[in-house]
mmCIF file of C-alpha atoms in Angstrom:
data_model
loop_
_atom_site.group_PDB
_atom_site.id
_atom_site.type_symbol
_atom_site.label_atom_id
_atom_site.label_comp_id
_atom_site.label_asym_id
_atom_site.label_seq_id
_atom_site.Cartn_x
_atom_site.Cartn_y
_atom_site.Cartn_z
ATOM 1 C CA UNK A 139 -119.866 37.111 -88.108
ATOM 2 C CA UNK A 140 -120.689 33.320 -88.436
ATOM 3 C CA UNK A 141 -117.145 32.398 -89.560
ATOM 4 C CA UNK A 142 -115.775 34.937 -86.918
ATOM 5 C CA UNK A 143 -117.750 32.808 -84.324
ATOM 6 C CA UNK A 144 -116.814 29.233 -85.894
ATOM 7 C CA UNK A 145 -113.135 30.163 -86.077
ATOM 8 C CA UNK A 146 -112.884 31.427 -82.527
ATOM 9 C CA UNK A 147 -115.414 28.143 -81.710
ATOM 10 C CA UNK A 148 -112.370 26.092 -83.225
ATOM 11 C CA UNK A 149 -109.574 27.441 -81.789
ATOM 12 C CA UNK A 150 -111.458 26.892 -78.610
ATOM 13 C CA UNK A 151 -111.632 23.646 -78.708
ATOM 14 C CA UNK A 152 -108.177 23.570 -80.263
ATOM 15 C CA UNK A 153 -106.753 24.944 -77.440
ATOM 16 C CA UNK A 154 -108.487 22.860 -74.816
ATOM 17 C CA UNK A 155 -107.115 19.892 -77.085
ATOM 18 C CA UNK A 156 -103.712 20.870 -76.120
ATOM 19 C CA UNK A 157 -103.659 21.710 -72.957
ATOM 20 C CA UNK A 158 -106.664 19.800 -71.808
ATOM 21 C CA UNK A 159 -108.914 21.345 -68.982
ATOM 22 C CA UNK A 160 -109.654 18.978 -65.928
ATOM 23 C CA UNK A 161 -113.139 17.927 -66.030
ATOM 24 C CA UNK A 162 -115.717 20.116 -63.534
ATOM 25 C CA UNK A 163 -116.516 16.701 -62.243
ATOM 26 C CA UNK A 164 -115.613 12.550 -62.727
ATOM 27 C CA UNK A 165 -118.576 12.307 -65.980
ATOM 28 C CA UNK A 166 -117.695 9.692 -68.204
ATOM 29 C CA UNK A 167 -118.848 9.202 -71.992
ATOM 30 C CA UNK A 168 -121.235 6.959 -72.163
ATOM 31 C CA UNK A 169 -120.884 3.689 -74.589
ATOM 32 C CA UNK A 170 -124.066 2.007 -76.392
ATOM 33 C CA UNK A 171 -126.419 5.493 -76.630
ATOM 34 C CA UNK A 172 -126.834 4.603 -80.260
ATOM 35 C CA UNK A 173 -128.895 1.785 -79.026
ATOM 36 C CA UNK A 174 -130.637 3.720 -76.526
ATOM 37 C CA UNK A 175 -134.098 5.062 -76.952
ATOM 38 C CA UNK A 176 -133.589 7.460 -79.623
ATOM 39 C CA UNK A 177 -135.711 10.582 -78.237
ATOM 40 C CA UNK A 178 -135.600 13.246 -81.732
ATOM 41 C CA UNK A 179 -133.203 14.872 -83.728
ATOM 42 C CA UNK A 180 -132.524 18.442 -84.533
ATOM 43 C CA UNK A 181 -130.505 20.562 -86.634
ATOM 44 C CA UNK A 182 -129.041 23.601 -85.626
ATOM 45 C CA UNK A 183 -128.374 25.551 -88.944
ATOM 46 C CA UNK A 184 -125.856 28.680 -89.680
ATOM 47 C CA UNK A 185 -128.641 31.464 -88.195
ATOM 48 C CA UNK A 186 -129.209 29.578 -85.583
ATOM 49 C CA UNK A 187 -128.222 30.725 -81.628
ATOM 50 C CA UNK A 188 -126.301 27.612 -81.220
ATOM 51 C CA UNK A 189 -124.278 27.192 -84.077
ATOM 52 C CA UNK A 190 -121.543 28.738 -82.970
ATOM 53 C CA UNK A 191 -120.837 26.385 -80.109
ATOM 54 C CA UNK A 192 -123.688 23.387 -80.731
ATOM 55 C CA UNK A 193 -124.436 23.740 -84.961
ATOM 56 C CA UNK A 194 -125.117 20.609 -86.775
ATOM 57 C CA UNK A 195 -126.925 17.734 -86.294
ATOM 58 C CA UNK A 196 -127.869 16.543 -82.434
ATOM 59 C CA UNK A 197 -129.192 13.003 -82.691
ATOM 60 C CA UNK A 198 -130.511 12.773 -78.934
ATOM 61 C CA UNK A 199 -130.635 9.295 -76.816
ATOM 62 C CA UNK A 200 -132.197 8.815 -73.406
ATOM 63 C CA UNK A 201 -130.914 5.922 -71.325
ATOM 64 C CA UNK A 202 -133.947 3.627 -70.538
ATOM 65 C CA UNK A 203 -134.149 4.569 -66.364
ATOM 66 C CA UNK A 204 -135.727 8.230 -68.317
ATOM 67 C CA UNK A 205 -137.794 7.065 -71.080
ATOM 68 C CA UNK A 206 -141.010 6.819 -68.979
ATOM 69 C CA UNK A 207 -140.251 10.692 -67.321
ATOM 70 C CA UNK A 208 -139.656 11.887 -70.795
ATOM 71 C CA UNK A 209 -143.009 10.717 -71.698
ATOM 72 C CA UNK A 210 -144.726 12.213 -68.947
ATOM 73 C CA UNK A 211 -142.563 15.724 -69.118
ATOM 74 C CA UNK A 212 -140.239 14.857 -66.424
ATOM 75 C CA UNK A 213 -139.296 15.115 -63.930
ATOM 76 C CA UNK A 214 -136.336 12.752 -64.210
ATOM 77 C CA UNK A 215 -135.286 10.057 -61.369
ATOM 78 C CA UNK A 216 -131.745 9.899 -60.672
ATOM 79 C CA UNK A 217 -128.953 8.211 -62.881
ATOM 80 C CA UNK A 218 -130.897 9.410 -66.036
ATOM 81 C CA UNK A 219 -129.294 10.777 -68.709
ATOM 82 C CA UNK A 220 -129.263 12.104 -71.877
ATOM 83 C CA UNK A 221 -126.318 12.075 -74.945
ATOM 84 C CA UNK A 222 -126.508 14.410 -77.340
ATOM 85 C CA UNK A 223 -124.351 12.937 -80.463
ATOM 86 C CA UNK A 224 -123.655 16.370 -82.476
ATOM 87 C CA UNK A 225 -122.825 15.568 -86.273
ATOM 88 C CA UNK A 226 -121.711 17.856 -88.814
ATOM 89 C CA UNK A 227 -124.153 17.827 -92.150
ATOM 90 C CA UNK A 228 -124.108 18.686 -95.690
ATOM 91 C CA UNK A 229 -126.863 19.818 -98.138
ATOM 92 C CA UNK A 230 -127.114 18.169 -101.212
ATOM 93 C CA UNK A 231 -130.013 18.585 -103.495
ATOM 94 C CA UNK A 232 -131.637 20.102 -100.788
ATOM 95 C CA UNK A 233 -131.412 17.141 -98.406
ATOM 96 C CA UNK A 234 -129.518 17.783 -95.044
ATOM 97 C CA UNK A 235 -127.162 14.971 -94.455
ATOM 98 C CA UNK A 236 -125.564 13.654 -91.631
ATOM 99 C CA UNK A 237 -121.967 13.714 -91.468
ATOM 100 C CA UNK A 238 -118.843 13.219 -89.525
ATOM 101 C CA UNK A 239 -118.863 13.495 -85.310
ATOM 102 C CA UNK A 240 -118.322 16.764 -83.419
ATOM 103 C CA UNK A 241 -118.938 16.394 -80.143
ATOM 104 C CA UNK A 242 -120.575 14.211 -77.673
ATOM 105 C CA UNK A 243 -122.632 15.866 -74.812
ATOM 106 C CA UNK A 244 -124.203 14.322 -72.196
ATOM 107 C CA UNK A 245 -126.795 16.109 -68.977
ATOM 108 C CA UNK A 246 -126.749 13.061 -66.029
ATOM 109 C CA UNK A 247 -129.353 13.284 -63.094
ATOM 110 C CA UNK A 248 -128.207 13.470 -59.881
ATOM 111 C CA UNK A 249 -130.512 15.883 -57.128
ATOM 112 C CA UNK A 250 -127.732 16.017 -54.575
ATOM 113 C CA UNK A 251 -124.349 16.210 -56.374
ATOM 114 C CA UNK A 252 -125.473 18.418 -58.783
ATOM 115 C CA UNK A 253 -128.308 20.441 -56.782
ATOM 116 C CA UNK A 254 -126.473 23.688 -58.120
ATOM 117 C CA UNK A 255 -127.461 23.198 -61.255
ATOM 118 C CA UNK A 256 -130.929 22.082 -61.125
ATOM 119 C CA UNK A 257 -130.091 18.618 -60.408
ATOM 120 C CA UNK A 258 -127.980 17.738 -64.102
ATOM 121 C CA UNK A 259 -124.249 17.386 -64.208
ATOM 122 C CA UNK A 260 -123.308 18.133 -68.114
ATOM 123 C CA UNK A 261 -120.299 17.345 -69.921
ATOM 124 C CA UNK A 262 -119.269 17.832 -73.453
ATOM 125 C CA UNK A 263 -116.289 15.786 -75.123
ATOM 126 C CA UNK A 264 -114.681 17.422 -78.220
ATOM 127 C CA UNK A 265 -114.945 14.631 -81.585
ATOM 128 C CA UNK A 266 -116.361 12.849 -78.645
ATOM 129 C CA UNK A 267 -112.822 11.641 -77.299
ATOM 130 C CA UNK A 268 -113.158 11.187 -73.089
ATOM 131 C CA UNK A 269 -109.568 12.974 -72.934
ATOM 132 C CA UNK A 270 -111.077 16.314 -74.714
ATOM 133 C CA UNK A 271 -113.746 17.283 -71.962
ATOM 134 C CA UNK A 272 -115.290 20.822 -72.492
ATOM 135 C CA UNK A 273 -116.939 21.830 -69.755
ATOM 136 C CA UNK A 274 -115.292 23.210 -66.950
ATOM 137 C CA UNK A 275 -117.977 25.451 -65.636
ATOM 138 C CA UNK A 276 -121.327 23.919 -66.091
ATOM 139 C CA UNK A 277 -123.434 26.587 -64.464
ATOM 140 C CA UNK A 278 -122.198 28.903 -67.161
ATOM 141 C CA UNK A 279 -121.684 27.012 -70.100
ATOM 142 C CA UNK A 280 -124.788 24.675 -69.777
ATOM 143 C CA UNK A 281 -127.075 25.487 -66.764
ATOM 144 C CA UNK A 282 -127.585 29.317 -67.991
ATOM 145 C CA UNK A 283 -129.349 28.002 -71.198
ATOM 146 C CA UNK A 284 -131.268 25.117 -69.834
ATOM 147 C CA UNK A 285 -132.686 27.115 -66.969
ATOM 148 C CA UNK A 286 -135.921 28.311 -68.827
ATOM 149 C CA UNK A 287 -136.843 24.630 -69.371
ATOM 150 C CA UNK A 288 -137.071 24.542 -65.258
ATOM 151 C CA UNK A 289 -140.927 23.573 -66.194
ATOM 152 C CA UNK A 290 -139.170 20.261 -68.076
ATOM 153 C CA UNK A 291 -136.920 19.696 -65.581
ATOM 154 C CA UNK A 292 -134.493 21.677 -67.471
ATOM 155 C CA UNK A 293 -134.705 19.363 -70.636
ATOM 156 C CA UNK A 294 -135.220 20.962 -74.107
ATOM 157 C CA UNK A 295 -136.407 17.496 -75.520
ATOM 158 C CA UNK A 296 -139.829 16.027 -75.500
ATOM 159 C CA UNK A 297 -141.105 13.024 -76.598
ATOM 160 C CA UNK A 298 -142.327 12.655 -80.014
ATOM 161 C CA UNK A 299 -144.675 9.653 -80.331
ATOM 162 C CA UNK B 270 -144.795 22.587 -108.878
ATOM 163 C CA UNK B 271 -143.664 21.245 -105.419
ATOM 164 C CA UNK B 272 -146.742 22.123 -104.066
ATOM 165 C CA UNK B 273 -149.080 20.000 -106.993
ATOM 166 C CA UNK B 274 -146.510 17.123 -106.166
ATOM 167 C CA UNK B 275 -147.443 17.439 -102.491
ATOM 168 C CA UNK B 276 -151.012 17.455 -103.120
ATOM 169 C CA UNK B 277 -151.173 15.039 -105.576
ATOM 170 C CA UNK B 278 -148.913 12.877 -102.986
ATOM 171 C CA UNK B 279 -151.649 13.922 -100.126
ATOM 172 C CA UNK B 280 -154.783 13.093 -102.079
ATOM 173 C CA UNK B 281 -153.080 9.664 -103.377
ATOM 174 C CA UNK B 282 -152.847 8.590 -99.487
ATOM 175 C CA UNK B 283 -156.052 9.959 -98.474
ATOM 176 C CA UNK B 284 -157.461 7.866 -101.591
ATOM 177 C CA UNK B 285 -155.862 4.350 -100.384
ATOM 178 C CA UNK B 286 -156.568 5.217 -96.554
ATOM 179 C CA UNK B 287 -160.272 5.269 -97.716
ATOM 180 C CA UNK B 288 -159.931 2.465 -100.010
ATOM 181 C CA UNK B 289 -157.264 0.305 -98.716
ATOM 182 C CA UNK B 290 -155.164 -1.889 -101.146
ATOM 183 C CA UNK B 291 -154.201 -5.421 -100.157
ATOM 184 C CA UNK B 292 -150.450 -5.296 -98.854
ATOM 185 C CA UNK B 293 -148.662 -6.419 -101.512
ATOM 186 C CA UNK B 294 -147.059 -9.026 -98.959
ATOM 187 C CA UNK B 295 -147.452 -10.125 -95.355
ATOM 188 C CA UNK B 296 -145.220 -7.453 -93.903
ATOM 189 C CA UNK B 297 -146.362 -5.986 -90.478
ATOM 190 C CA UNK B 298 -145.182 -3.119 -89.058
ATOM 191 C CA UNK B 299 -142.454 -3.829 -86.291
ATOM 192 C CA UNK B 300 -142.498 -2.015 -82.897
ATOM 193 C CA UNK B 301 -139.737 -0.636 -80.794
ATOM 194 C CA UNK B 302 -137.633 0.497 -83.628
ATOM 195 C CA UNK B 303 -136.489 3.165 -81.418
ATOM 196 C CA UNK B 304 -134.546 0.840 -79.647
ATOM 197 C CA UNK B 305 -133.026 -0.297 -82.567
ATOM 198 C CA UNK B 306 -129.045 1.069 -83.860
ATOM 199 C CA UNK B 307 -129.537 4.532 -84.884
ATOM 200 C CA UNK B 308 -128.131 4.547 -88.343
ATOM 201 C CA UNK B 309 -128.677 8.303 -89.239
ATOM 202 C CA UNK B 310 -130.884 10.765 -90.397
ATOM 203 C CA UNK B 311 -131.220 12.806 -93.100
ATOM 204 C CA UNK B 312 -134.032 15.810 -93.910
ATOM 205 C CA UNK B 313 -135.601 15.644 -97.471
ATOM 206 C CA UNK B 314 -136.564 19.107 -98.020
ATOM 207 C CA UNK B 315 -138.327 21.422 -100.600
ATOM 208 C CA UNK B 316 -135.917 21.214 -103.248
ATOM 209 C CA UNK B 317 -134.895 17.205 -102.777
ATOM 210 C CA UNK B 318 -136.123 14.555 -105.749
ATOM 211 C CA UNK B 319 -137.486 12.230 -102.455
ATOM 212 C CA UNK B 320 -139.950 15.919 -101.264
ATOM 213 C CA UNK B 321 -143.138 14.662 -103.125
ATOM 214 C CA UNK B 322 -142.983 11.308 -101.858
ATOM 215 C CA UNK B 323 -140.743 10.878 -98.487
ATOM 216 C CA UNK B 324 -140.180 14.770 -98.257
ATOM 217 C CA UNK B 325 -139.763 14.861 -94.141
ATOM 218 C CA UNK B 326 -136.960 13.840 -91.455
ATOM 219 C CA UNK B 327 -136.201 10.547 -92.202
ATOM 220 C CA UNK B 328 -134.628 8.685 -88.826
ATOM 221 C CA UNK B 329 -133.385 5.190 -89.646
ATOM 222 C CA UNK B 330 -132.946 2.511 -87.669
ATOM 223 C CA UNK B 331 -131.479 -0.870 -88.413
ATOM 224 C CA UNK B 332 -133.171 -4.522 -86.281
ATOM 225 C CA UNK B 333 -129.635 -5.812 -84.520
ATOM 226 C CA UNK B 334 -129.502 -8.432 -87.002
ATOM 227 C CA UNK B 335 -128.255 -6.404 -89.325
ATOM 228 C CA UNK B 336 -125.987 -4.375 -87.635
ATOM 229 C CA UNK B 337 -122.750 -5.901 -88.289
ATOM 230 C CA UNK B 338 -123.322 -6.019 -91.693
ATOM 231 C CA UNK B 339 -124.180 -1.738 -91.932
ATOM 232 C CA UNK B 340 -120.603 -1.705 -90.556
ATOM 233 C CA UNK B 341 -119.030 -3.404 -93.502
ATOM 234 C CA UNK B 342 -121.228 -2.112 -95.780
ATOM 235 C CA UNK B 343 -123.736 -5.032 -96.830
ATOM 236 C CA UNK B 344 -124.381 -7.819 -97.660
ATOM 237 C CA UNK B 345 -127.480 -7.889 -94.902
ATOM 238 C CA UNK B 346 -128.287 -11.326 -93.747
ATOM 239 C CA UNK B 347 -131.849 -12.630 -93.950
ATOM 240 C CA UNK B 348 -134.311 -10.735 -91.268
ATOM 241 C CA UNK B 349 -132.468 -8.002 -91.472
ATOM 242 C CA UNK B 350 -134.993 -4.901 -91.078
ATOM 243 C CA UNK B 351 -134.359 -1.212 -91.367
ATOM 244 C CA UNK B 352 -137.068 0.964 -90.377
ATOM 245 C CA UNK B 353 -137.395 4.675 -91.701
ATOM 246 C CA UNK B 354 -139.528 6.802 -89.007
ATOM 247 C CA UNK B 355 -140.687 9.346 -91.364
ATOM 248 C CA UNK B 356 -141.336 12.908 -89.510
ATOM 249 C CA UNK B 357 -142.604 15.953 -90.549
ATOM 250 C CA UNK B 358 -140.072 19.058 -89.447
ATOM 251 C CA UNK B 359 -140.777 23.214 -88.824
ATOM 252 C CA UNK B 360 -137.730 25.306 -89.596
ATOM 253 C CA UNK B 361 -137.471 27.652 -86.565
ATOM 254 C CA UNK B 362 -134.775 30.683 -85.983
ATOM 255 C CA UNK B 363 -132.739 28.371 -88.581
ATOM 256 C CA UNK B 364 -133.369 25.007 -86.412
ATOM 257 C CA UNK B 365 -134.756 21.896 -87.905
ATOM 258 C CA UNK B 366 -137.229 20.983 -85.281
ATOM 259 C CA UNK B 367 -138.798 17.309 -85.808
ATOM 260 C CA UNK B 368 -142.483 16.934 -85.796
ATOM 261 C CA UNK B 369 -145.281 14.351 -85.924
ATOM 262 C CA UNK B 370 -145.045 11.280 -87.575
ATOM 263 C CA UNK B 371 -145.504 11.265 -91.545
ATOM 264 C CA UNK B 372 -145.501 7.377 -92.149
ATOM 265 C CA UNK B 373 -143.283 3.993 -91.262
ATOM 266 C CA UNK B 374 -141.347 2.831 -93.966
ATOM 267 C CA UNK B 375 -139.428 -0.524 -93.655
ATOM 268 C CA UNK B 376 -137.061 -3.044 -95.683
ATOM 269 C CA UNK B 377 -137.212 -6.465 -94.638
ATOM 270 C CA UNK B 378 -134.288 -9.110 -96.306
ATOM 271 C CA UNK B 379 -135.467 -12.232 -97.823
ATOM 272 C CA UNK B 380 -133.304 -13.740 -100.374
ATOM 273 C CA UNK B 381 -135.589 -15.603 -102.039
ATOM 274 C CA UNK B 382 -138.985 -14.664 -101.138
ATOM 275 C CA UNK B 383 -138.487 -11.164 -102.428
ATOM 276 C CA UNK B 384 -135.545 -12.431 -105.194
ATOM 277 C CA UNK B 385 -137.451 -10.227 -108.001
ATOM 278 C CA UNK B 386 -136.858 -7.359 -106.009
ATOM 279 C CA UNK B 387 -132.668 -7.660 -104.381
ATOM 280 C CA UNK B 388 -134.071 -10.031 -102.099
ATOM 281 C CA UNK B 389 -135.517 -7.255 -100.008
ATOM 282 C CA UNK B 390 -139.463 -6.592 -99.079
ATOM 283 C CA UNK B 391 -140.598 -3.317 -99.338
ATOM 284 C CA UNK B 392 -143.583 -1.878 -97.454
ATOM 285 C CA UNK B 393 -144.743 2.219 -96.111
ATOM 286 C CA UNK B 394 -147.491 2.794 -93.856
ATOM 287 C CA UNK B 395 -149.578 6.474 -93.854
ATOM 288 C CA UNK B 396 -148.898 7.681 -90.233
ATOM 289 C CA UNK B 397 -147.215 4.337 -89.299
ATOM 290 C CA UNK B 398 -150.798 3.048 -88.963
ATOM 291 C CA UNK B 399 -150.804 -0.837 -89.536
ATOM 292 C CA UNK B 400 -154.484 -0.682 -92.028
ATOM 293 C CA UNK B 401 -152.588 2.155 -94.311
ATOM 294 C CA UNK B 402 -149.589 0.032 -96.177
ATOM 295 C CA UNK B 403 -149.273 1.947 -99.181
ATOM 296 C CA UNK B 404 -146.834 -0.166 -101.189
ATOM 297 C CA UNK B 405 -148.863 -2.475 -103.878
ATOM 298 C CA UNK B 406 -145.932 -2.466 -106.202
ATOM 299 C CA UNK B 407 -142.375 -3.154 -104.367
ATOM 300 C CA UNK B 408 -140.912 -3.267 -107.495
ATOM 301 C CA UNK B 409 -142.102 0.028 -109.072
ATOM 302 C CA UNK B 410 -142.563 2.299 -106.096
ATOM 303 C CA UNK B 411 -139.507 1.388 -103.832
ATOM 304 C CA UNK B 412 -136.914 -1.286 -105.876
ATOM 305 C CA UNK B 413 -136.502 0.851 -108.663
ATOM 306 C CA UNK B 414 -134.996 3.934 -106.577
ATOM 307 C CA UNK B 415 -132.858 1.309 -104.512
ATOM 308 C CA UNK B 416 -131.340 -0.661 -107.609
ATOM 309 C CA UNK B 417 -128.098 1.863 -108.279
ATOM 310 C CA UNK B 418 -127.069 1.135 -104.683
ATOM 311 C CA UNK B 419 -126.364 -2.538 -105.535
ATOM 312 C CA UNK B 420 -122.954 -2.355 -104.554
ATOM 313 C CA UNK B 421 -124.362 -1.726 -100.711
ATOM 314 C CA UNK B 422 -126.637 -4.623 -100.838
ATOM 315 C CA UNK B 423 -129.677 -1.887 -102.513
ATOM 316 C CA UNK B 424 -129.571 0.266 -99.034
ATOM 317 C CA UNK B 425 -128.766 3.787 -99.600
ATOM 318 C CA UNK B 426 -128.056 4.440 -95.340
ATOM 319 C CA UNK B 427 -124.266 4.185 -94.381
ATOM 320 C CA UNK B 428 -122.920 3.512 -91.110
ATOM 321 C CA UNK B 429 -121.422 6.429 -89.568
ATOM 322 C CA UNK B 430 -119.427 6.348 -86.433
#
C-alpha cells in the first residue's frame, strides 16, 4: 500500500519533470535557508500520513523577519517564510540518518496576495530544482492540511527553545 | 539493558549537576548556534551504540569558520566550532517529533592547545546549562569515539547538499 503510494508519488513527480506545470504563482526558491534560524526537524516515517507525498526528513528554517512570531505563536508579519528542506534517511544501527535532497518547500506570508489561503503562498520544488515546481493548486495540495493550525497561523512548527 | 544504561547515564548527570566537576578546559558554551550552517541531523535511537550516552536528535551546526572546510571534507581551521543541540524526540503516528533540549555538546579546533586530543576541545553541557559541563576527560569520553574518523579531520558530520 506504501510502495503503491511511493510509486504513484514518483511517477508524479516524474511526470511533472517532463512536462513541467506552470507555477500557481511567481515563488522563487529561496538561497541561504541553511543559515537561517533553524526552527526543528522532523521525520516523517513509512506509517506516517505524509510519507507518501512529504516522508523523510524536513529540516525546517525560518527567515529572520519570523523568528520573533514563531516565538510568540504567530501570527506572522508579511514577507516571512518558511523552507522546509525534505531529505531522504537511512537507518543504520538504529540511528536515522540524513540523506540525499527530495524536495524543497517553502509557505511565504503575504495577507493580500494570498488571502485565499489564509494569508501563505506555498510552493514545493522537486530535488529542489526552481524548474520542477509542484504545486499548482495550493488550496488543495497545501492549504487543506494546514488549515487546522488556523490557531498558529496555519504553521505546524513551534519553537523549541 | 538499554534501560540500566539510561539510568545509569541519568544518575551519572544528576551526580555531577549536584557535584560539579571543574571543566576540564575553559570552553564556554557559544550562543546562537541556530544561526549557524545546518550540517545535518541524525536520531540516535533505542538500538544505536551512541543511546546510553547521546541517545536523542542530534542537530549539528558548524560556526562559519568552518564551513568551507565541511565542504571539502576537513581539515577545519583553528576556531572552528561545531555545536551538537542534543534533543529528546516522541515517535508519533510514525513521526519523529523533536522535543526539549537533552544537553549542548561542542568541538572547538585548537591545534596545539588540544594537540593530545586531534587538536580539537571537547566539552557537553546537561540541558545546555553553562554550570553542568560534563566532560572531565576529553580524551576518554569524547577523543576516543572520534579517532577512526581521522581521515575527516576526527568529525564524524558530512556536508550534505
Amino acid at each position: 500500500m506504501q510502495k503503491l503510494h511511493l510509486l504513484s508519488a514518483t511517477l508524479g513527480l516524474l511526470a511533472v519533470a517532463s512536462f513541467p506545470a506552470e507555477p500557481a504563482d511567481d515563488i522563487k526558491p529561496p538561497t541561504g535557508y541553511r543559515h537561517w534560524f533553524h526552527v526543528n526537524t522532523m521525520i516523517g516515517d513509512k506509517g506516517s500520513p505524509l510519507f507518501a507525498d512529504l516522508g523523510g526528513m524536513h529540516n525546517v528554517y525560518v527567515k529572520s523577519v519570523g523568528e520573533a512570531a514563531l516565538k510568540k505563536g504567530g501570527p506572522y508579519p508579511n514577507k516571512t517564510m518558511f523552507a522546509t528542506d525534505l531529505h531522504e534517511f537511512t537507518i543504520s544501527d538504529d540511528s536515522y540518518v540524513e540523506g540525499a535532497r527530495k524536495a524543497l518547500a517553502v509557505m511565504v506570508k503575504d495577507s493580500k496576495k494570498y488571502a485565499s489561503t489564509g494569508g501563505w503562498g506555498f510552493q514545493l520544488w522537486a530535488g529542489g530544482d526552481p524548474k520542477k515546481p509542484q504545486v499548482t493548486d495550493a488550496a488543495e495540495q497545501c492549504f487543506a492540511c494546514h488549515q487546522p493550525k488556523k490557531d498558529q497561523d496555519y504553521v505546524y512548527s513551534t519553537y523549541i527553545p
